[in-house]
XYZ file of C-alpha atoms in Angstrom:
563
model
C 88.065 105.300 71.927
C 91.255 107.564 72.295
C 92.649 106.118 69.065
C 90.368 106.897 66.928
C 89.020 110.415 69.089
C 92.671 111.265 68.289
C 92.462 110.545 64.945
C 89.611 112.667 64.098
C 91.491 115.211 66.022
C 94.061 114.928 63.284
C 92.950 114.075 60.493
C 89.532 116.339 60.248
C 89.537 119.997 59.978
C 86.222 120.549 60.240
C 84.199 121.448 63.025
C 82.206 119.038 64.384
C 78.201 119.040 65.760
C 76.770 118.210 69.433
C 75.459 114.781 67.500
C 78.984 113.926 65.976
C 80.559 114.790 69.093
C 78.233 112.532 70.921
C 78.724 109.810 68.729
C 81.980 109.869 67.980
C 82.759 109.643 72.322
C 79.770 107.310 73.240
C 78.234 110.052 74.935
C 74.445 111.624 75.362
C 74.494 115.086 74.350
C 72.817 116.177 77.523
C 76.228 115.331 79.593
C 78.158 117.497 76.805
C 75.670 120.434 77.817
C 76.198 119.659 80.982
C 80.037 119.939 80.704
C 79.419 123.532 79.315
C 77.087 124.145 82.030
C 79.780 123.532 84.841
C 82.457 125.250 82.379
C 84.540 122.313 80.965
C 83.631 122.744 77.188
C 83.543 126.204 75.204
C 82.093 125.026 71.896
C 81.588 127.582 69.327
C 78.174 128.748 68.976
C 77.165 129.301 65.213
C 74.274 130.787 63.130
C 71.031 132.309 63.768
C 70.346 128.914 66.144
C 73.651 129.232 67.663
C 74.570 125.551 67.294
C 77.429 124.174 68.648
C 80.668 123.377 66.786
C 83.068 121.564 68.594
C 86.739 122.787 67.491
C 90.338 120.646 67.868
C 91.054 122.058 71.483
C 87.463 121.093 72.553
C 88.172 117.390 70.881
C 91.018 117.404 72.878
C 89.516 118.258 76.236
C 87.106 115.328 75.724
C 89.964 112.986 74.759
C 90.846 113.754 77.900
C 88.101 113.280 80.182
C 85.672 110.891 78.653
C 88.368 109.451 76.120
C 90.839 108.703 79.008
C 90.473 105.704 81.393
C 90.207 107.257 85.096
C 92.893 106.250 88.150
C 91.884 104.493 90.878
C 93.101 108.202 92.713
C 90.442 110.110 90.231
C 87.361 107.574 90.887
C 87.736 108.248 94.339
C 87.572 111.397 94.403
C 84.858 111.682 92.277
C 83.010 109.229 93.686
C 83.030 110.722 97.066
C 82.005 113.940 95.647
C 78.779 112.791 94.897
C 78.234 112.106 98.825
C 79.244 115.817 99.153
C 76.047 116.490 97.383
C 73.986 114.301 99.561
C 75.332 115.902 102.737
C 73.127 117.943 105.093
C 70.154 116.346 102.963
C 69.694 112.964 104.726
C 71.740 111.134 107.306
C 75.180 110.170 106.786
C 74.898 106.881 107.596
C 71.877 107.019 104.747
C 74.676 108.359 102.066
C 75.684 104.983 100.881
C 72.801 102.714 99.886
C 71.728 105.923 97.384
C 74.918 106.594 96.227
C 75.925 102.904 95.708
C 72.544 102.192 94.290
C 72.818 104.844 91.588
C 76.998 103.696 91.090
C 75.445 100.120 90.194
C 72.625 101.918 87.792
C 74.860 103.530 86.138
C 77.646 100.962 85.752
C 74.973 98.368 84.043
C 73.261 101.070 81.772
C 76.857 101.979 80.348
C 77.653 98.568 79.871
C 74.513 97.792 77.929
C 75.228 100.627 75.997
C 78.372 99.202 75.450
C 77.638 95.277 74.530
C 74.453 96.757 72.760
C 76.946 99.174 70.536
C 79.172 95.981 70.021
C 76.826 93.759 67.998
C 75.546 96.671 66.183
C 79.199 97.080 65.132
C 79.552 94.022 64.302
C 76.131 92.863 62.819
C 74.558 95.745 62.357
C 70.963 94.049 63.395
C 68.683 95.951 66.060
C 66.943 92.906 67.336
C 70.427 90.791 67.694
C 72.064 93.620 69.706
C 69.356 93.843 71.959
C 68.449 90.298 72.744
C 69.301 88.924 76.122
C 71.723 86.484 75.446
C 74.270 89.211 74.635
C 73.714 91.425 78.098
C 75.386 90.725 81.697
C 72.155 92.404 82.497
C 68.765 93.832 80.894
C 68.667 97.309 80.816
C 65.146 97.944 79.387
C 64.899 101.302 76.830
C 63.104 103.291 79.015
C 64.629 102.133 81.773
C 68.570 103.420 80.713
C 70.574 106.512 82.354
C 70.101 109.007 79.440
C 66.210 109.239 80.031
C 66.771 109.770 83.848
C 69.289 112.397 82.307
C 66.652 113.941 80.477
C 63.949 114.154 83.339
C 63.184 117.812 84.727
C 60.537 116.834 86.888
C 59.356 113.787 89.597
C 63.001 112.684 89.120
C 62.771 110.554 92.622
C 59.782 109.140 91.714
C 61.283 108.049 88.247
C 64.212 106.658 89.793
C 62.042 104.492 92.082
C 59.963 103.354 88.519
C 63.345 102.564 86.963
C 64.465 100.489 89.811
C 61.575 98.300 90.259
C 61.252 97.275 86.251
C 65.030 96.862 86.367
C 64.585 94.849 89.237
C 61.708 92.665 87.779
C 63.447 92.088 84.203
C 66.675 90.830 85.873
C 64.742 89.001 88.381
C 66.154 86.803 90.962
C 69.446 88.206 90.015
C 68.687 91.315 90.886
C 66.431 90.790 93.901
C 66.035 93.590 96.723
C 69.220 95.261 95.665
C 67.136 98.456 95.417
C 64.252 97.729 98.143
C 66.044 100.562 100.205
C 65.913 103.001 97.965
C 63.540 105.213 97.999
C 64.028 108.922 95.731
C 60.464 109.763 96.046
C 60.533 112.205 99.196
C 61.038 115.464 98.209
C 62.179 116.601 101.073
C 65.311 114.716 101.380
C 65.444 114.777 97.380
C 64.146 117.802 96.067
C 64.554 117.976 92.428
C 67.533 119.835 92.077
C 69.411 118.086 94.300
C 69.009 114.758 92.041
C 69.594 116.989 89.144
C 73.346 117.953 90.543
C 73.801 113.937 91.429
C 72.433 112.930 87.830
C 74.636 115.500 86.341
C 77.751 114.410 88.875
C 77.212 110.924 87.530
C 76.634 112.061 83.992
C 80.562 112.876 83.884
C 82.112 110.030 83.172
C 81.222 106.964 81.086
C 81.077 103.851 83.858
C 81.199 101.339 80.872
C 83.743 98.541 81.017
C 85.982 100.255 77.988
C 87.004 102.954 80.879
C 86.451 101.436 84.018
C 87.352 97.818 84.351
C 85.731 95.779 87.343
C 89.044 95.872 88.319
C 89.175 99.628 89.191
C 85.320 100.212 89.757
C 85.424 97.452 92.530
C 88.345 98.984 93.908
C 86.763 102.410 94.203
C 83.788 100.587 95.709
C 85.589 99.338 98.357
C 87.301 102.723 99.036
C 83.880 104.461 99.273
C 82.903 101.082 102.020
C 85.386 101.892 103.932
C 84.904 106.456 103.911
C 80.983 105.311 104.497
C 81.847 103.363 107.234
C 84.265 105.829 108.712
C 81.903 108.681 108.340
C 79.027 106.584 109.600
C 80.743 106.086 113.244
C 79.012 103.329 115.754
C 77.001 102.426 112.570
C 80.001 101.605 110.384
C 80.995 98.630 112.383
C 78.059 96.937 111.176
C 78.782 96.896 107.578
C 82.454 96.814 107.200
C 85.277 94.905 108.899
C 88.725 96.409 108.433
C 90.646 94.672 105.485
C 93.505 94.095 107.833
C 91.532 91.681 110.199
C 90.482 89.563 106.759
C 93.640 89.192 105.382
C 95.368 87.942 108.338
C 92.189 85.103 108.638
C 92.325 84.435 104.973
C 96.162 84.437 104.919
C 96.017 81.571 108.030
C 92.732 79.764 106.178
C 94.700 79.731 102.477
C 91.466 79.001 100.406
C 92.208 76.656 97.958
C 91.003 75.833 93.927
C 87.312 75.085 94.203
C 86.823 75.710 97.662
C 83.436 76.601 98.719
C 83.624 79.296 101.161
C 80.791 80.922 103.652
C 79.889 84.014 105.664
C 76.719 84.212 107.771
C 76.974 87.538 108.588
C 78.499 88.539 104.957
C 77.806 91.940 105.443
C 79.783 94.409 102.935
C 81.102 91.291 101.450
C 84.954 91.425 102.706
C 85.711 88.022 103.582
C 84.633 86.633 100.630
C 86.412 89.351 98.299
C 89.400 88.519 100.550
C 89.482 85.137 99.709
C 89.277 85.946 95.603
C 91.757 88.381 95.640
C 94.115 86.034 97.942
C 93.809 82.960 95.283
C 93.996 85.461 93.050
C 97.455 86.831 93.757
C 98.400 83.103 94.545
C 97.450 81.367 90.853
C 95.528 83.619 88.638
C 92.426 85.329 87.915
C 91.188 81.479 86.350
C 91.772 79.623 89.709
C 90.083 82.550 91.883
C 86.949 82.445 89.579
C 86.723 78.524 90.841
C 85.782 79.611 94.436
C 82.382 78.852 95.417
C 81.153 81.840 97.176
C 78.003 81.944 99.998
C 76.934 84.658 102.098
C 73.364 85.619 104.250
C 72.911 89.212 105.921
C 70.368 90.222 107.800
C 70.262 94.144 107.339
C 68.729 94.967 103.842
C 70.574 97.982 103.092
C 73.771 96.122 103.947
C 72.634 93.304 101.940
C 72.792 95.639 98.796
C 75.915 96.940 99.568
C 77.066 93.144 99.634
C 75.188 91.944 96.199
C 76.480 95.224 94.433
C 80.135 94.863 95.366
C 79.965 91.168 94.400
C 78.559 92.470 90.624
C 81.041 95.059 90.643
C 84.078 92.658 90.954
C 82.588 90.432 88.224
C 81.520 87.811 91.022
C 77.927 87.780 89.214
C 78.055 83.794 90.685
C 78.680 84.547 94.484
C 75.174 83.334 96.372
C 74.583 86.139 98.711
C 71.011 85.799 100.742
C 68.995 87.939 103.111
C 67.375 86.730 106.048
C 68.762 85.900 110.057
C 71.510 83.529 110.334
C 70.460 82.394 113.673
C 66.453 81.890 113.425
C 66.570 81.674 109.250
C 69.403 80.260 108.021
C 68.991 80.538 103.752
C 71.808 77.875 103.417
C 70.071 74.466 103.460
C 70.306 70.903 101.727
C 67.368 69.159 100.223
C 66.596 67.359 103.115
C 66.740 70.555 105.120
C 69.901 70.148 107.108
C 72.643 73.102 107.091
C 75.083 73.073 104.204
C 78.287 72.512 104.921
C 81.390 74.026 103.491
C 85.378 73.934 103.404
C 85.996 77.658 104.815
C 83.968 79.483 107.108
C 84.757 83.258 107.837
C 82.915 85.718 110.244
C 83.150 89.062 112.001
C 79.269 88.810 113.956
C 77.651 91.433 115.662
C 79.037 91.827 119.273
C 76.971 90.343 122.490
C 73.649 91.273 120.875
C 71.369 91.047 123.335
C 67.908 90.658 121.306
C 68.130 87.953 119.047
C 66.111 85.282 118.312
C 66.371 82.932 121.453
C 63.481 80.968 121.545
C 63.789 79.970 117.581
C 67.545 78.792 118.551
C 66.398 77.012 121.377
C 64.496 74.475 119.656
C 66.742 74.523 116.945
C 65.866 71.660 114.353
C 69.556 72.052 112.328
C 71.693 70.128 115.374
C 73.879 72.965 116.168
C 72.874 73.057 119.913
C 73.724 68.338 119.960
C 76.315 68.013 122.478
C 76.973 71.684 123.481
C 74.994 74.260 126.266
C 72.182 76.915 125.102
C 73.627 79.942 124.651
C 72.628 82.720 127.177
C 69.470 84.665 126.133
C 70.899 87.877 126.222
C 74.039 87.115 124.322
C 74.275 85.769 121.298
C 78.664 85.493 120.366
C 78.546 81.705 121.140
C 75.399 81.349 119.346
C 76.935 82.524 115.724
C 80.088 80.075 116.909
C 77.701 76.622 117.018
C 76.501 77.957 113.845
C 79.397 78.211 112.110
C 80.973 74.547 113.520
C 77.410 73.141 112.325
C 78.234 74.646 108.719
C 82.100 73.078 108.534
C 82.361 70.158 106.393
C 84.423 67.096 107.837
C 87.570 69.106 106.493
C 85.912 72.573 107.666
C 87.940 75.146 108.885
C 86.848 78.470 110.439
C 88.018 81.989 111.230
C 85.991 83.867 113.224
C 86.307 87.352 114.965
C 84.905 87.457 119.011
C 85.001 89.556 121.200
C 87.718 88.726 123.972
C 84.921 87.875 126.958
C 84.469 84.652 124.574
C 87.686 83.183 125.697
C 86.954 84.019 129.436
C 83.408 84.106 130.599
C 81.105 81.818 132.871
C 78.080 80.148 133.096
C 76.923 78.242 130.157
C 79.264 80.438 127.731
C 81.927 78.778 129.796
C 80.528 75.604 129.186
C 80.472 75.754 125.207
C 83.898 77.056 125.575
C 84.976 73.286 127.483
C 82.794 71.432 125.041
C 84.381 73.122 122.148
C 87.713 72.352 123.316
C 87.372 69.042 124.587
C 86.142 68.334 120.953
C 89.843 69.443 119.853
C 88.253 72.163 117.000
C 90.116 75.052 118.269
C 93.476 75.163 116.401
C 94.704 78.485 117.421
C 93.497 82.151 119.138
C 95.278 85.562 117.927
C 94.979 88.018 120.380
C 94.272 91.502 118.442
C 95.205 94.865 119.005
C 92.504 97.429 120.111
C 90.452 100.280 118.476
C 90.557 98.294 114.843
C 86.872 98.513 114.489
C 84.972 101.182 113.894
C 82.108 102.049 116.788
C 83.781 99.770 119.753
C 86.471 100.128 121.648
C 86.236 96.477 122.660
C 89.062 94.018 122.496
C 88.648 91.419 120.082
C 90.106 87.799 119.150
C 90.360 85.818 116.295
C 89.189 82.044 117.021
C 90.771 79.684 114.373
C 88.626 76.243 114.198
C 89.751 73.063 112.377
C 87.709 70.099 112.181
C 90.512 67.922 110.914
C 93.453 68.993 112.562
C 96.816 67.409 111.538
C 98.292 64.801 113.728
C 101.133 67.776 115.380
C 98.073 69.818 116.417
C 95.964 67.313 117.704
C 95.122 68.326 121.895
C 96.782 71.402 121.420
C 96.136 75.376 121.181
C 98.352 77.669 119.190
C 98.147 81.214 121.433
C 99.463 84.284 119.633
C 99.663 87.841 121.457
C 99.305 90.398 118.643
C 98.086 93.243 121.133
C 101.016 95.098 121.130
C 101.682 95.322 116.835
C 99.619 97.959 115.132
C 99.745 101.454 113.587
C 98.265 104.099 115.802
C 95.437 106.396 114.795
C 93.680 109.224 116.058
C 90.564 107.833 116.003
C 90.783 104.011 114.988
C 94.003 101.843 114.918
C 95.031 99.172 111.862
C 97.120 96.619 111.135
C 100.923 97.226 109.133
C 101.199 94.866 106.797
C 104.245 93.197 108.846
C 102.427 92.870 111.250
C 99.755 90.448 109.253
C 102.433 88.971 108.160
C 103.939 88.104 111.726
C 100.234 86.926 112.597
C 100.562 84.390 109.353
C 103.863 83.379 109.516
C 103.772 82.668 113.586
C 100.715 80.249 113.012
C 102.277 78.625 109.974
C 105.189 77.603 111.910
C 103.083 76.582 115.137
C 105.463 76.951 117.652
C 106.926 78.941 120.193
C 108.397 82.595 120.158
C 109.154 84.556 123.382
C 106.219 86.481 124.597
C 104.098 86.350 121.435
C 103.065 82.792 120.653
C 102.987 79.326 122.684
C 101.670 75.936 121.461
C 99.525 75.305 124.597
C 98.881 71.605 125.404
C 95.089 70.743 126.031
C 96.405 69.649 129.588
C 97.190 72.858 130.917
C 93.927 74.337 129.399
C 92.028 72.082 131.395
C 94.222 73.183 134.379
C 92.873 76.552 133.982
C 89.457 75.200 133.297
C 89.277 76.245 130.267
C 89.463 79.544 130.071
C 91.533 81.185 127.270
C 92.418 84.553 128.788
C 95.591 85.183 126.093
C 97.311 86.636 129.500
C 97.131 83.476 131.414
C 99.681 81.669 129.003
C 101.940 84.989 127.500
C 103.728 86.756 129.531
C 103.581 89.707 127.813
C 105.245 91.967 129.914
C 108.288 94.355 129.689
C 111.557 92.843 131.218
C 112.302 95.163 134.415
C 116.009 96.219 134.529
C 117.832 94.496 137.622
C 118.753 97.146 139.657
C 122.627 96.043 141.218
C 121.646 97.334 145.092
C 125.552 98.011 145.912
C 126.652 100.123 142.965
C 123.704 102.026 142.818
C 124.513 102.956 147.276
C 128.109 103.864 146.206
C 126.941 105.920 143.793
C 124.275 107.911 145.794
C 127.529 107.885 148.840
C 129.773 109.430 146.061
C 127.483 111.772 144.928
C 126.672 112.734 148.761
C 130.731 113.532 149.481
C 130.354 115.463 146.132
C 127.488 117.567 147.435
C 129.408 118.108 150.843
C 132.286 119.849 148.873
C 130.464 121.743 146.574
C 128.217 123.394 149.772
C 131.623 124.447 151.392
C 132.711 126.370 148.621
C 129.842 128.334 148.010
C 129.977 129.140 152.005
C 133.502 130.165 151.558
C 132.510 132.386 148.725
C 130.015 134.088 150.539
C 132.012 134.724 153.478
C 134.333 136.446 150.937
C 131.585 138.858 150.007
C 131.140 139.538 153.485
C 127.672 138.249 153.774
C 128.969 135.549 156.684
C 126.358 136.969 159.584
């Protein structure tokens, strides 16, 4: 596009019209009015109709905004602009699921415009260009962005028409990715207000020419993470910090073909993780090969998950709604729980109200051979789960809170059972304040159902408390210190106050509790004090003070002040 935009901007000397403009860029004409609206273009106005004529230095401005592929530094900021317009209007923790939903409308409407322009190019047949075969996904005519551009009035409730045909032409693909959304109250969305966010959007073409998935995904995950931040106590339920993932991916090393789960997927992290790890490992090719499940309760975070999977070109990742615990969505034909290679989780903390009696006569066998899980808490609950869901190979990283490795009763009881059945292959101790909304301590339990011979009736222990970045507000991880994490349980063994290989022996000693403290030491060597030099010193400094208050005696007697 900025080949041949530049080449009209050399070779032509005539002035061209709104329509050649828009043509010529791939862009509606309303978002070129809307450019001169906010001041960005000047055109010329000419004749008794005062039609625009677009000039070299106008050709050139758009060269450089529409023409130009953004940085991942420009998306963001624009991006997070449009929340500014959503701000004071509804809840902040409300910002994302509208502002993601209409990122994702956008983003397919551009790119139909785009594969749609393609075949025209190249056949030049109407009916070819817009047959399904040749879309990612069906963007119906009066369904794309340049109609919502061009409505004054019941925008919301336009938007909400949009989403449900788009939703039922792209059915099961796109399934309640838009349930949340609702535009229609004019109170939170009066008209002008998603006339500015139309317009906002309106900027920039979102079509795979300027913004690969590469860069949009990116971006996605940047506004994740500023939602989650701004959200507070809510954001913890959506996102998990990068950090945390990459040091259980990193120890987990998902492999060609792998199929890995998350029951509580939420944002989608783990599972993005694990791409982008096998990814940077062996290529884009071998990344595309992982089999990719996850189920989330909360429908708003659901979206967010289904969305950022789309946006990273993961159209294949199998994300479900519905309640782990009581619903699981994961099933074989003969309605047992599937089982996979990798299992990765960050659950909700210690809920209290959760579906109990369901799990209690639990007809998937992840209760044979272990406790009930307390009624009001539900941590050991999503662990059972999770060892159900491990293949014969399985292996599992899962963040806990750190009363898992300590408490009583019949939480104490899974814990033995667990451990006698040798699945635990190692527990990393993490710093504090990494997750947004709790201050509470948390630990990363690393389960293997096939341990190698070397770690057979053993526990590797690592202490990574005391490694972080401090924030105001939240802490994080340096990336040497993930790599400490990785490269401490990859060599499974000892180093001085910050790992131990713990035999299953002592364990059982301390009947089974895991407290990290009971087998680190991780406390700061006191300095021997040496008892004699330390009195000769204080007697030295004593004789020194003796002769010092003489001569200040004998200089006052001097001065005649001696009474």
């Amino acid at each position: 596009m900025k080949t041949i935009a530049s080449k009209v901007l050399n070779e032509s000397p005539d002035l061209l019209t709104i329509g050649e403009v828009s043509k010529l860029f791939n862009i509606h004409p309303d978002t070129l009015r809307n450019w001169e609206k906010s001041g960005v273009l000047v055109p010329l106005r000419v004749g008794a109709r005062k039609d625009r004529k677009y000039r070299k230095q106008d050709i050139q401005i758009l060269i450089e905004k529409a023409g130009s592929k953004l940085t991942l530094a420009q998306l963001e900021q624009f991006l997070w602009r449009s929340a500014d317009i959503l701000r004071g209007k509804i809840d902040s923790s409300d910002y994302k699921k509208y502002i993601f939903g209409l990122l994702f409308y956008k983003r397919i409407s551009d790119v139909w415009d785009e594969e749609h322009k393609k075949v025209m190019d190249e056949y030049g047949n109407p009916a070819l260009a817009e047959a399904d075969y040749n879309h990612r996904f069906q963007v119906p005519r009066d369904c794309k962005w340049s109609i919502i551009e061009n409505t004054s009035e019941n925008i919301g409730q336009r938007l909400n028409e949009v989403f449900d045909k788009l939703t039922n032409v792209n059915s099961p693909k796109l399934d309640k990715i838009f349930d949340d959304l609702d535009f229609a109250n004019k109170d939170r969305f009066p008209n002008e207000t998603l006339q500015r966010l139309i317009n906002h959007f309106s900027q920039y073409n979102f079509g795979s020419t300027y913004i690969s998935s590469d860069l949009l995904g990116d971006a996605y995950e940047y506004l994740i993470k500023e939602f989650a931040a701004d959200a507070g106590k809510k954001g913890g339920e959506f996102y998990t910090p990068r950090e945390v993932e990459r040091v259980i991916i990193g120890i987990l090393k998902p492999h060609q073909r792998d199929h890995i789960y998350d029951p509580t997927v939420g944002s989608g992290g783990f599972l993005l993780e694990a791409y982008n790890y096998l990814k940077d490992k062996a290529g884009e090719d071998i990344a595309r090969t992982l089999y990719l499940y996850g189920q989330e309760l909360n429908i708003g975070t659901f979206a967010i998950s289904k969305i950022n999977m789309f946006l990273h070109g993961l159209d294949s990742a199998d994300i479900r709604r519905g309640d782990t615990l009581a619903n699981p969505q994961f099933l074989t034909e003969s309605g047992n729980l599937q089982t996979f290679d990798i299992a990765v989780a960050n659950p909700p903390y210690s809920i209290k109200d959760w579906e109990f009696e369901v799990y209690r006569n639990d007809k998937y066998g992840r209760i044979d051979g272990y406790d009930l899980p307390p009624q009001k808490n539900a941590d050991f609950a999503f662990v059972l789960h999770i060892i159900r869901s491990m293949n014969t190979n399985g292996r599992a990283g899962i963040v806990l809170p750190h009363g898992v490795l300590f408490r009583g009763g019949s939480e104490g009881r899974i814990r033995e059972q667990i451990l006698k059945n040798d699945l635990v292959d190692a527990i990393v101790a993490l710093p504090p304040k990494l997750f947004y909304g709790t201050g509470i301590p948390a630990a990363i339990w690393i389960l293997n159902k096939n341990k190698p011979e070397n770690k057979k009736g053993k526990v590797l222990i690592i202490d990574g408390e005391r490694d972080f970045l401090e924030g105001k507000n939240q802490n994080s991880l340096r990336k040497q210190d993930i790599e400490k994490i990785v490269k401490t349980y990859d060599k499974y063994e000892d180093v001085e106050k910050y790992s131990r290989v713990v035999d299953m022996k002592e364990i059982e000693e301390n009947e089974f509790n895991l407290n990290v403290r009971r087998y680190i030491d991780g406390s700061e060597e006191q300095e021997q004090i040496d008892v004699k030099k330390v009195w000769k010193e204080l007697k030295q400094l004593e004789s020194e003070r003796e002769k010092i208050n003489k001569q200040v005696t004998s200089f006052i007697k001097e001065l005649g002040y001696d009474q």
